mmCIF file with all atom_site columns, C-alpha atoms in Angstrom:
data_model
loop_
_atom_site.group_PDB
_atom_site.id
_atom_site.type_symbol
_atom_site.label_atom_id
_atom_site.label_alt_id
_atom_site.label_comp_id
_atom_site.label_asym_id
_atom_site.label_entity_id
_atom_site.label_seq_id
_atom_site.pdbx_PDB_ins_code
_atom_site.Cartn_x
_atom_site.Cartn_y
_atom_site.Cartn_z
_atom_site.occupancy
_atom_site.B_iso_or_equiv
_atom_site.pdbx_formal_charge
_atom_site.auth_seq_id
_atom_site.auth_comp_id
_atom_site.auth_asym_id
_atom_site.auth_atom_id
_atom_site.pdbx_PDB_model_num
ATOM 1  C CA . MET A 1 1  ? 1.612   36.329  19.431  1.00 0.00 ? 1  MET A CA 1
ATOM 2  C CA . GLU A 1 2  ? 2.704   32.928  20.598  1.00 0.00 ? 2  GLU A CA 1
ATOM 3  C CA . ASN A 1 3  ? 4.281   30.475  18.224  1.00 0.00 ? 3  ASN A CA 1
ATOM 4  C CA . HIS A 1 4  ? 2.685   27.018  18.672  1.00 0.00 ? 4  HIS A CA 1
ATOM 5  C CA . HIS A 1 5  ? 4.564   24.246  16.940  1.00 0.00 ? 5  HIS A CA 1
ATOM 6  C CA . PRO A 1 6  ? 2.683   21.038  16.182  1.00 0.00 ? 6  PRO A CA 1
ATOM 7  C CA . LYS A 1 7  ? 3.711   18.058  18.244  1.00 0.00 ? 7  LYS A CA 1
ATOM 8  C CA . PRO A 1 8  ? 5.197   15.097  16.395  1.00 0.00 ? 8  PRO A CA 1
ATOM 9  C CA . VAL A 1 9  ? 2.731   12.282  15.788  1.00 0.00 ? 9  VAL A CA 1
ATOM 10 C CA . GLU A 1 10 ? 3.294   8.609   16.389  1.00 0.00 ? 10 GLU A CA 1
ATOM 11 C CA . ASN A 1 11 ? 4.364   6.359   13.547  1.00 0.00 ? 11 ASN A CA 1
ATOM 12 C CA . TYR A 1 12 ? 1.384   4.157   12.667  1.00 0.00 ? 12 TYR A CA 1
ATOM 13 C CA . MET A 1 13 ? 3.070   2.444   9.715   1.00 0.00 ? 13 MET A CA 1
ATOM 14 C CA . THR A 1 14 ? 3.242   -0.979  11.404  1.00 0.00 ? 14 THR A CA 1
ATOM 15 C CA . ALA A 1 15 ? -0.388  -0.864  12.503  1.00 0.00 ? 15 ALA A CA 1
ATOM 16 C CA . ASN A 1 16 ? -1.498  0.188   9.018   1.00 0.00 ? 16 ASN A CA 1
ATOM 17 C CA . MET A 1 17 ? 0.481   -2.599  7.368   1.00 0.00 ? 17 MET A CA 1
ATOM 18 C CA . ILE A 1 18 ? -1.043  -5.193  9.696   1.00 0.00 ? 18 ILE A CA 1
ATOM 19 C CA . LEU A 1 19 ? -4.560  -3.922  8.947   1.00 0.00 ? 19 LEU A CA 1
ATOM 20 C CA . ILE A 1 20 ? -3.899  -3.973  5.193   1.00 0.00 ? 20 ILE A CA 1
ATOM 21 C CA . PHE A 1 21 ? -2.630  -7.553  5.509   1.00 0.00 ? 21 PHE A CA 1
ATOM 22 C CA . VAL A 1 22 ? -5.682  -8.652  7.525   1.00 0.00 ? 22 VAL A CA 1
ATOM 23 C CA . ASN A 1 23 ? -8.114  -7.033  5.084   1.00 0.00 ? 23 ASN A CA 1
ATOM 24 C CA . LEU A 1 24 ? -6.317  -8.492  2.080   1.00 0.00 ? 24 LEU A CA 1
ATOM 25 C CA . MET A 1 25 ? -6.388  -11.952 3.669   1.00 0.00 ? 25 MET A CA 1
ATOM 26 C CA . TRP A 1 26 ? -10.141 -11.974 4.332   1.00 0.00 ? 26 TRP A CA 1
ATOM 27 C CA . VAL A 1 27 ? -10.818 -10.729 0.803   1.00 0.00 ? 27 VAL A CA 1
ATOM 28 C CA . PHE A 1 28 ? -8.584  -13.475 -0.608  1.00 0.00 ? 28 PHE A CA 1
ATOM 29 C CA . VAL A 1 29 ? -10.279 -16.129 1.560   1.00 0.00 ? 29 VAL A CA 1
ATOM 30 C CA . ALA A 1 30 ? -13.734 -14.926 0.500   1.00 0.00 ? 30 ALA A CA 1
ATOM 31 C CA . LEU A 1 31 ? -12.754 -14.990 -3.183  1.00 0.00 ? 31 LEU A CA 1
ATOM 32 C CA . TRP A 1 32 ? -11.113 -18.389 -2.792  1.00 0.00 ? 32 TRP A CA 1
ATOM 33 C CA . SER A 1 33 ? -14.196 -19.876 -1.164  1.00 0.00 ? 33 SER A CA 1
ATOM 34 C CA . TYR A 1 34 ? -16.498 -18.485 -3.854  1.00 0.00 ? 34 TYR A CA 1
ATOM 35 C CA . TRP A 1 35 ? -14.524 -18.752 -7.127  1.00 0.00 ? 35 TRP A CA 1
ATOM 36 C CA . GLY A 1 36 ? -11.451 -20.821 -6.272  1.00 0.00 ? 36 GLY A CA 1
ATOM 37 C CA . LEU A 1 37 ? -7.723  -20.421 -5.939  1.00 0.00 ? 37 LEU A CA 1
ATOM 38 C CA . GLY A 1 38 ? -7.165  -19.386 -9.558  1.00 0.00 ? 38 GLY A CA 1
ATOM 39 C CA . VAL A 1 39 ? -8.950  -16.060 -9.082  1.00 0.00 ? 39 VAL A CA 1
ATOM 40 C CA . VAL A 1 40 ? -6.930  -15.346 -5.952  1.00 0.00 ? 40 VAL A CA 1
ATOM 41 C CA . LEU A 1 41 ? -3.660  -16.063 -7.754  1.00 0.00 ? 41 LEU A CA 1
ATOM 42 C CA . ILE A 1 42 ? -4.630  -13.824 -10.678 1.00 0.00 ? 42 ILE A CA 1
ATOM 43 C CA . LEU A 1 43 ? -5.643  -10.999 -8.334  1.00 0.00 ? 43 LEU A CA 1
ATOM 44 C CA . ALA A 1 44 ? -2.414  -11.383 -6.357  1.00 0.00 ? 44 ALA A CA 1
ATOM 45 C CA . ALA A 1 45 ? -0.363  -11.206 -9.565  1.00 0.00 ? 45 ALA A CA 1
ATOM 46 C CA . LEU A 1 46 ? -2.258  -8.100  -10.696 1.00 0.00 ? 46 LEU A CA 1
ATOM 47 C CA . LEU A 1 47 ? -1.727  -6.404  -7.332  1.00 0.00 ? 47 LEU A CA 1
ATOM 48 C CA . ASN A 1 48 ? 1.965   -7.250  -7.472  1.00 0.00 ? 48 ASN A CA 1
ATOM 49 C CA . ARG A 1 49 ? 2.222   -5.772  -10.971 1.00 0.00 ? 49 ARG A CA 1
ATOM 50 C CA . LEU A 1 50 ? 0.371   -2.611  -9.909  1.00 0.00 ? 50 LEU A CA 1
ATOM 51 C CA . ILE A 1 51 ? 2.584   -2.079  -6.874  1.00 0.00 ? 51 ILE A CA 1
ATOM 52 C CA . THR A 1 52 ? 5.697   -2.590  -9.019  1.00 0.00 ? 52 THR A CA 1
ATOM 53 C CA . ARG A 1 53 ? 4.469   -0.051  -11.608 1.00 0.00 ? 53 ARG A CA 1
ATOM 54 C CA . ILE A 1 54 ? 3.750   2.533   -8.894  1.00 0.00 ? 54 ILE A CA 1
ATOM 55 C CA . ASP A 1 55 ? 7.211   1.966   -7.402  1.00 0.00 ? 55 ASP A CA 1
ATOM 56 C CA . MET A 1 56 ? 8.921   2.361   -10.784 1.00 0.00 ? 56 MET A CA 1
ATOM 57 C CA . ALA A 1 57 ? 6.950   5.544   -11.568 1.00 0.00 ? 57 ALA A CA 1
ATOM 58 C CA . ARG A 1 58 ? 7.948   7.061   -8.223  1.00 0.00 ? 58 ARG A CA 1
ATOM 59 C CA . ARG A 1 59 ? 11.591  6.136   -8.756  1.00 0.00 ? 59 ARG A CA 1
ATOM 60 C CA . ARG A 1 60 ? 11.538  7.711   -12.231 1.00 0.00 ? 60 ARG A CA 1
ATOM 61 C CA . ARG A 1 61 ? 9.934   10.859  -10.852 1.00 0.00 ? 61 ARG A CA 1
ATOM 62 C CA . ASP A 1 62 ? 12.476  11.104  -8.020  1.00 0.00 ? 62 ASP A CA 1
ATOM 63 C CA . ALA A 1 63 ? 15.392  10.516  -10.411 1.00 0.00 ? 63 ALA A CA 1
ATOM 64 C CA . LYS A 1 64 ? 14.288  13.410  -12.630 1.00 0.00 ? 64 LYS A CA 1
ATOM 65 C CA . PHE A 1 65 ? 13.984  15.760  -9.670  1.00 0.00 ? 65 PHE A CA 1
ATOM 66 C CA . ASP A 1 66 ? 17.468  17.029  -8.813  1.00 0.00 ? 66 ASP A CA 1
ATOM 67 C CA . GLY A 1 67 ? 16.335  19.303  -6.016  1.00 0.00 ? 67 GLY A CA 1
ATOM 68 C CA . ILE A 1 68 ? 17.865  22.347  -7.708  1.00 0.00 ? 68 ILE A CA 1
#
């Protein structure tokens, strides 16, 4: 029986980040044009808080895992 190893895939991180940025921008522009800048600022602050909480939870989880 032959042993077929999977080939390494390309790193699409940069392309994904650009697409997330573009999508976030058009959503922000649409919200800004409909409800105003205040809603966009509140949403941006909430997204920032959510990303920070996810980062802190991952760091806590990784700190508890010693790898033993």
